[in-house]
Coordinates of C-alpha atoms in Angstrom, one line a residue:
X17 CA -13.0 -15.2 -11.6
X18 CA -9.2 -15.5 -11.8
X19 CA -6.9 -13.0 -12.7
X20 CA -5.2 -15.6 -14.7
X21 CA -8.5 -15.7 -16.7
X22 CA -7.7 -12.0 -17.7
X23 CA -4.0 -13.3 -18.9
X24 CA -5.3 -15.9 -21.2
X25 CA -7.9 -13.9 -22.8
X26 CA -5.7 -11.2 -23.4
X27 CA -3.5 -13.7 -25.1
X28 CA -6.5 -14.6 -27.4
X29 CA -7.3 -11.1 -28.0
X30 CA -3.4 -10.1 -29.0
X31 CA -3.7 -13.3 -31.4
X32 CA -6.7 -12.2 -32.6
X33 CA -8.7 -14.9 -32.2
X34 CA -8.5 -19.0 -30.7
X35 CA -7.7 -20.2 -34.1
X36 CA -4.9 -19.5 -36.4
X37 CA -5.9 -21.7 -39.4
X38 CA -6.0 -20.5 -43.2
X39 CA -9.7 -19.3 -42.7
X40 CA -9.1 -17.4 -39.7
X41 CA -6.0 -15.3 -41.1
X42 CA -8.1 -12.5 -42.4
X43 CA -10.2 -12.0 -39.1
X44 CA -6.8 -12.3 -37.0
X45 CA -5.2 -9.4 -39.2
X46 CA -8.4 -7.5 -38.6
X47 CA -9.0 -8.1 -35.1
X48 CA -5.1 -7.6 -34.6
X49 CA -5.2 -4.3 -36.0
X50 CA -4.3 -1.3 -33.4
X51 CA -7.8 0.6 -32.9
X52 CA -9.7 -3.1 -32.6
X53 CA -7.1 -4.2 -30.4
X54 CA -7.1 -1.0 -28.0
X55 CA -11.2 -1.3 -28.1
X56 CA -11.0 -4.7 -27.1
X57 CA -8.4 -4.4 -24.5
X58 CA -10.0 -1.7 -22.9
X59 CA -13.3 -4.0 -22.9
X60 CA -11.4 -6.4 -21.2
X61 CA -10.0 -4.3 -18.5
X62 CA -13.3 -3.1 -17.8
X63 CA -14.2 -6.7 -16.8
X64 CA -11.4 -7.2 -14.7
X65 CA -12.6 -4.1 -12.8
X66 CA -15.9 -5.2 -12.3
X67 CA -15.0 -8.8 -11.5
X68 CA -12.7 -7.5 -8.7
X69 CA -14.8 -4.6 -7.3
X70 CA -16.0 -5.6 -4.0
X71 CA -17.7 -2.4 -2.9
X72 CA -20.2 -1.1 -5.4
X73 CA -23.6 -2.4 -6.2
X74 CA -23.3 -5.0 -9.2
X75 CA -26.7 -3.9 -11.0
X76 CA -25.7 -0.4 -10.7
X77 CA -22.3 -1.0 -12.4
X78 CA -24.1 -3.5 -15.2
X79 CA -27.0 -0.7 -15.9
X80 CA -24.5 2.2 -16.3
X81 CA -22.3 0.1 -18.7
X82 CA -25.5 -0.5 -20.7
X83 CA -26.4 3.3 -20.9
X84 CA -28.9 3.4 -18.4
X85 CA -29.9 4.7 -15.2
X86 CA -30.3 2.8 -12.0
X87 CA -30.5 3.7 -8.1
X88 CA -28.2 1.4 -6.0
X89 CA -30.8 1.8 -3.3
X90 CA -33.4 -0.3 -5.4
X91 CA -31.2 -3.4 -5.4
X92 CA -32.3 -4.2 -1.8
X93 CA -29.5 -6.8 -0.9
X94 CA -30.1 -8.5 -4.5
X95 CA -26.3 -8.4 -5.3
X96 CA -23.4 -9.9 -3.4
X97 CA -21.8 -6.7 -2.8
X98 CA -25.4 -4.7 -1.1
X99 CA -26.0 -7.9 0.8
X100 CA -22.5 -8.1 2.2
X101 CA -22.3 -7.3 6.1
X102 CA -18.7 -5.9 5.9
X103 CA -17.8 -2.3 6.8
X104 CA -15.6 -0.5 4.4
X105 CA -13.0 2.0 4.9
X106 CA -11.1 4.5 2.4
X107 CA -7.6 3.8 2.3
X108 CA -5.1 6.2 0.5
X109 CA -2.9 3.8 -1.3
X110 CA -0.9 6.2 -3.1
X111 CA 2.6 5.6 -1.7
X112 CA 1.8 1.9 -2.1
X113 CA 1.0 2.7 -5.8
X114 CA 3.9 4.8 -6.4
X115 CA 6.2 2.2 -4.7
X116 CA 4.8 -0.6 -7.0
X117 CA 5.7 1.4 -9.9
X118 CA 8.9 2.1 -9.2
X119 CA 9.6 -1.9 -8.3
X120 CA 8.5 -2.5 -11.8
X121 CA 11.2 0.0 -13.0
X122 CA 13.7 -1.3 -10.6
X123 CA 13.2 -4.8 -12.0
X124 CA 13.7 -3.6 -15.8
X125 CA 10.3 -4.1 -16.6
X126 CA 11.2 -8.3 -17.3
X127 CA 8.9 -9.9 -14.4
X128 CA 5.2 -10.8 -13.7
X129 CA 2.7 -9.2 -11.2
X130 CA 2.9 -12.2 -9.0
X131 CA 6.9 -11.6 -8.6
X132 CA 6.3 -7.8 -8.1
X133 CA 3.9 -8.8 -5.4
X134 CA 6.3 -11.4 -3.7
X135 CA 9.1 -8.7 -3.9
X136 CA 7.0 -5.9 -2.6
X137 CA 5.9 -8.2 0.4
X138 CA 9.5 -9.3 1.6
X139 CA 9.5 -12.8 0.1
X140 CA 12.7 -15.0 -0.1
X141 CA 11.6 -17.5 -2.1
X142 CA 14.0 -18.9 -5.0
X143 CA 13.0 -16.5 -7.8
X144 CA 13.6 -13.5 -5.3
X145 CA 16.9 -14.6 -4.4
X146 CA 17.9 -16.0 -8.0
X147 CA 17.3 -12.4 -9.5
X148 CA 19.0 -10.5 -6.1
X149 CA 15.9 -8.6 -5.8
X150 CA 16.1 -9.4 -1.9
X151 CA 18.6 -6.6 -2.0
X152 CA 16.1 -3.6 -3.8
X153 CA 15.5 -1.0 -1.1
X154 CA 11.9 -1.6 -2.0
X155 CA 12.4 -5.4 -1.2
X156 CA 9.7 -5.8 2.0
X157 CA 8.0 -2.4 1.6
X158 CA 4.6 -3.9 1.5
X159 CA 4.9 -6.5 4.4
X160 CA 2.3 -5.0 6.1
X161 CA 0.0 -6.0 3.3
X162 CA -1.8 -9.0 2.7
X163 CA -0.9 -10.8 -0.5
X164 CA -4.8 -10.2 -2.1
X165 CA -4.6 -6.6 -1.0
X166 CA -1.0 -6.1 -2.7
X167 CA -2.3 -8.1 -5.7
X168 CA -5.7 -5.7 -6.0
X169 CA -3.8 -2.2 -5.6
X170 CA -1.2 -3.9 -8.5
X171 CA -4.3 -5.2 -10.6
X172 CA -5.9 -1.5 -10.4
X173 CA -2.9 0.0 -11.6
X174 CA -3.0 -2.3 -14.5
X175 CA -6.7 -1.3 -15.2
X176 CA -5.9 2.6 -15.0
X177 CA -3.2 1.7 -17.6
X178 CA -0.4 2.9 -15.1
X179 CA 1.0 -0.3 -15.7
X180 CA 0.4 -2.5 -18.7
X181 CA 0.9 -6.3 -18.7
X182 CA 2.4 -7.6 -21.9
X183 CA 1.3 -11.1 -22.7
X184 CA 3.8 -13.9 -24.7
X185 CA 3.5 -17.2 -25.5
X186 CA 6.7 -19.5 -25.2
X187 CA 7.3 -20.5 -29.0
X188 CA 8.8 -23.6 -27.0
X189 CA 6.4 -24.9 -24.4
X190 CA 3.2 -23.2 -25.6
X191 CA 2.7 -21.6 -22.2
X192 CA 1.6 -17.9 -21.6
X193 CA 3.0 -15.7 -19.4
X194 CA 2.9 -11.9 -18.7
X195 CA 5.4 -9.2 -17.8
X196 CA 4.5 -5.7 -16.4
X197 CA 5.7 -2.8 -18.2
X198 CA 5.2 1.0 -16.9
X199 CA 3.1 3.4 -18.8
X200 CA 5.4 6.4 -18.5
X201 CA 2.8 8.9 -19.8
X202 CA 0.5 7.9 -17.4
X203 CA 2.6 6.9 -14.3
X204 CA 4.3 10.2 -14.5
X205 CA 1.6 12.1 -12.4
X206 CA 1.4 9.7 -9.6
X207 CA 5.4 9.6 -9.7
X208 CA 5.6 13.2 -9.6
X209 CA 2.9 13.7 -6.8
X210 CA 0.1 15.0 -9.0
X211 CA -2.0 12.1 -8.5
X212 CA -3.4 10.5 -5.5
X213 CA -5.1 6.9 -5.4
X214 CA -7.8 5.9 -2.8
X215 CA -9.6 2.4 -2.5
X216 CA -12.2 0.9 -0.4
X217 CA -11.2 -2.0 1.4
X218 CA -13.3 -4.3 3.6
X219 CA -12.4 -4.0 7.4
X220 CA -12.3 -6.7 10.2
X221 CA -15.4 -4.7 11.8
X222 CA -18.6 -6.2 11.0
X223 CA -21.6 -3.6 10.2
X224 CA -23.6 -3.5 13.4
X225 CA -26.7 -1.7 11.8
X226 CA -26.7 -2.1 7.9
X227 CA -28.9 0.4 6.3
X228 CA -32.5 -0.4 5.7
X229 CA -31.9 0.0 1.8
X230 CA -29.2 -2.5 2.0
X231 CA -27.3 -0.6 -1.1
X232 CA -23.9 0.4 -0.9
X233 CA -24.2 4.3 -2.2
X234 CA -20.8 4.9 -1.8
X235 CA -21.9 8.4 -0.1
X236 CA -22.4 6.6 3.3
X237 CA -20.1 7.6 6.0
X238 CA -17.2 4.8 6.7
X239 CA -16.5 3.5 10.3
X240 CA -12.8 3.7 11.0
X241 CA -11.5 0.5 12.5
X242 CA -8.1 2.1 13.5
X243 CA -7.5 4.0 17.2
X244 CA -7.9 7.6 16.1
X245 CA -4.5 9.9 17.6
X246 CA -7.2 12.2 19.4
X247 CA -7.5 9.7 22.0
X248 CA -4.0 10.0 23.0
X249 CA -2.8 12.4 25.4
X250 CA -2.0 15.9 24.6
X251 CA 1.7 15.8 25.6
X252 CA 2.2 12.9 23.5
X253 CA 0.8 14.7 20.4
X254 CA 3.1 17.6 21.0
X255 CA 5.8 15.3 21.1
X256 CA 5.1 13.3 18.2
X257 CA 5.1 16.5 15.9
X258 CA 8.6 17.4 17.3
X259 CA 9.6 14.2 16.4
X260 CA 8.2 14.2 13.2
X261 CA 9.8 17.3 12.1
X262 CA 12.9 16.1 13.2
X263 CA 12.5 12.8 10.9
X264 CA 11.4 15.3 8.1
X265 CA 14.6 17.2 8.4
X266 CA 16.6 14.1 8.6
X267 CA 15.0 13.2 5.2
X268 CA 15.8 16.2 3.8
X269 CA 19.4 16.2 4.6
X270 CA 19.7 12.9 3.1
X271 CA 18.0 14.0 -0.4
X272 CA 20.5 16.9 -0.3
X273 CA 23.4 14.6 0.2
X274 CA 22.1 12.4 -2.7
X275 CA 23.8 12.6 -6.0
X276 CA 20.6 11.7 -8.3
X277 CA 17.2 13.4 -8.6
X278 CA 16.1 11.5 -5.4
X279 CA 12.4 11.8 -4.5
X280 CA 11.4 12.2 -1.1
X281 CA 9.2 9.2 -0.9
X282 CA 12.3 7.0 -2.1
X283 CA 14.0 7.8 1.1
X284 CA 10.7 7.5 3.7
X285 CA 7.1 8.0 3.1
X286 CA 5.5 10.5 4.9
X287 CA 3.2 7.5 6.6
X288 CA 6.4 5.7 7.5
X289 CA 7.6 8.8 9.3
X290 CA 4.5 9.4 11.3
X291 CA 4.5 6.0 12.3
X292 CA 8.4 6.2 13.8
X293 CA 7.3 9.3 15.4
X294 CA 4.7 7.6 17.1
X295 CA 6.3 4.3 18.2
X296 CA 9.7 5.5 18.5
X297 CA 12.0 2.6 17.7
X298 CA 15.1 2.3 19.6
X299 CA 16.7 -0.5 17.8
X300 CA 17.3 -1.8 14.1
X301 CA 15.1 -4.8 14.9
X302 CA 12.3 -2.3 15.9
X303 CA 12.8 -0.2 12.9
X304 CA 12.0 -3.4 10.9
X305 CA 8.5 -3.4 12.3
X306 CA 7.7 0.0 10.5
X307 CA 5.8 -0.5 7.5
X308 CA 7.7 1.0 4.6
X309 CA 11.0 0.2 6.1
X310 CA 12.7 -3.1 4.6
X311 CA 16.0 -4.6 5.3
X312 CA 18.0 -2.4 2.6
X313 CA 16.6 1.0 4.2
X314 CA 17.4 0.0 8.0
X315 CA 21.2 -1.0 6.6
X316 CA 21.5 2.0 4.9
X317 CA 19.6 4.6 7.2
X318 CA 19.0 2.8 10.4
X319 CA 21.9 4.3 12.1
X320 CA 21.2 7.8 11.2
X321 CA 17.3 7.2 12.3
X322 CA 18.0 6.0 15.7
X323 CA 20.5 8.7 16.2
X324 CA 17.8 11.5 15.4
X325 CA 15.1 9.7 17.6
X326 CA 17.6 9.7 20.6
X327 CA 18.7 13.1 20.3
X328 CA 15.4 14.7 19.8
X329 CA 14.2 12.4 22.8
X330 CA 17.0 13.8 25.0
X331 CA 16.7 17.2 23.9
X332 CA 12.9 17.5 24.8
X333 CA 13.2 15.7 27.9
X334 CA 16.1 17.6 29.8
X335 CA 14.7 18.8 32.7
X336 CA 17.8 19.5 34.9
X337 CA 18.2 16.4 36.9
X338 CA 19.6 14.3 34.2
X339 CA 16.6 12.5 33.4
X340 CA 17.4 11.5 29.7
X341 CA 13.9 9.9 28.3
X342 CA 14.4 6.1 28.2
X343 CA 11.6 3.7 26.8
X344 CA 12.9 1.4 29.6
X345 CA 11.2 3.9 32.1
X346 CA 8.1 4.5 29.9
X347 CA 6.2 3.5 33.0
X348 CA 4.1 6.2 35.0
X349 CA 7.0 7.2 37.3
X350 CA 8.3 9.7 38.7
X351 CA 11.6 9.0 36.8
X352 CA 10.6 9.2 33.3
X353 CA 10.5 12.3 31.1
X354 CA 7.7 14.6 32.6
X355 CA 6.4 16.3 29.4
X356 CA 5.3 12.6 28.1
X357 CA 4.0 11.3 31.3
X358 CA 0.0 11.2 32.0
X359 CA -2.2 9.8 34.7
X360 CA -4.4 8.0 32.7
X361 CA -3.2 4.5 31.6
X362 CA -2.6 4.4 27.9
X363 CA -0.6 1.2 27.3
X364 CA -4.0 -0.5 25.5
X365 CA -3.7 2.0 22.7
X366 CA -1.9 0.6 19.7
X367 CA -1.7 3.6 17.7
X368 CA 0.6 5.6 20.0
X369 CA 1.6 3.6 22.9
X370 CA 4.9 1.8 22.8
X371 CA 5.7 -1.8 22.3
X372 CA 5.3 -3.9 25.2
X373 CA 9.1 -4.7 25.0
X374 CA 9.8 -1.2 25.7
X375 CA 7.5 -1.3 28.9
X376 CA 10.1 -2.4 31.7
X377 CA 9.4 -1.9 35.4
X378 CA 12.0 1.0 36.4
X379 CA 14.1 -0.7 39.4
X380 CA 13.7 1.9 42.8
X381 CA 17.0 3.7 43.8

């Protein structure tokens, strides 16, 4: 299976069949009629969804489609998904989905899904530069995603009819191309915050003890591969919350200053602000390492973000000894901010510890 198969078959469906001769004209006109075309397209999208499903039991999906009941525990690892030893994790991809829909709108609905993925992941290829899409504020917003992950989320939006893929055949070259369009009636709920999208992804951690039944039930507890914030020192958690509130206030101020109807996630998503509150970037270069901050956003809002981070740190860490909290003084030392100090060595926790570039030994005075 390849997603290009979907484009080819959809073009055939829209044309009413593989042939356009006199004998097939009657069939083509019937097959291209609204109701039948809609049904054929819906069935095709179901097939795409089935092919790209790397989680659920294949036999279960097939038999449910045929109107039969099947307990996936009876599969006993006879399908590729049930026999897989991958650990699965649930991920909320609502923000990513919104950004992809917004990106389709920003590109005036004139580009393919492959191009949208390239722009979203921050590519600087010839097509991106030619159309000046590297200047869009969402350029690079998905650089933390692999190409397959971004493509899968985009394809999911197509199968859910939030995005529509319009297939066209060139009269000159005979080649088939597709353009993404936004289904505004279906996308409205997602863009307004009324809809959340959760998808399952394989993690890098293998299952040590697979279930005896070997079925992907969907109800089994999922192992999380990322370290939880519960492992962080309590002082750091408190400060992270304080920083998050300050960043959200900055976002609110920016929205109020905006002349158009800007949504909060257009400025900074909640996940982006949480990441900033944990990592505490101090330069624009470090801001670019934050998921959801592309070059355009850093240029536009970088100074205000850094100013907010600096002022919040200084305000929180005043001790009467002129001990302004500096990331260059992050070592467990009597000169660092006492509210953030902790006796345990937590530098190995990537979720809340500062980046290695910040950890400099303090010179003894």
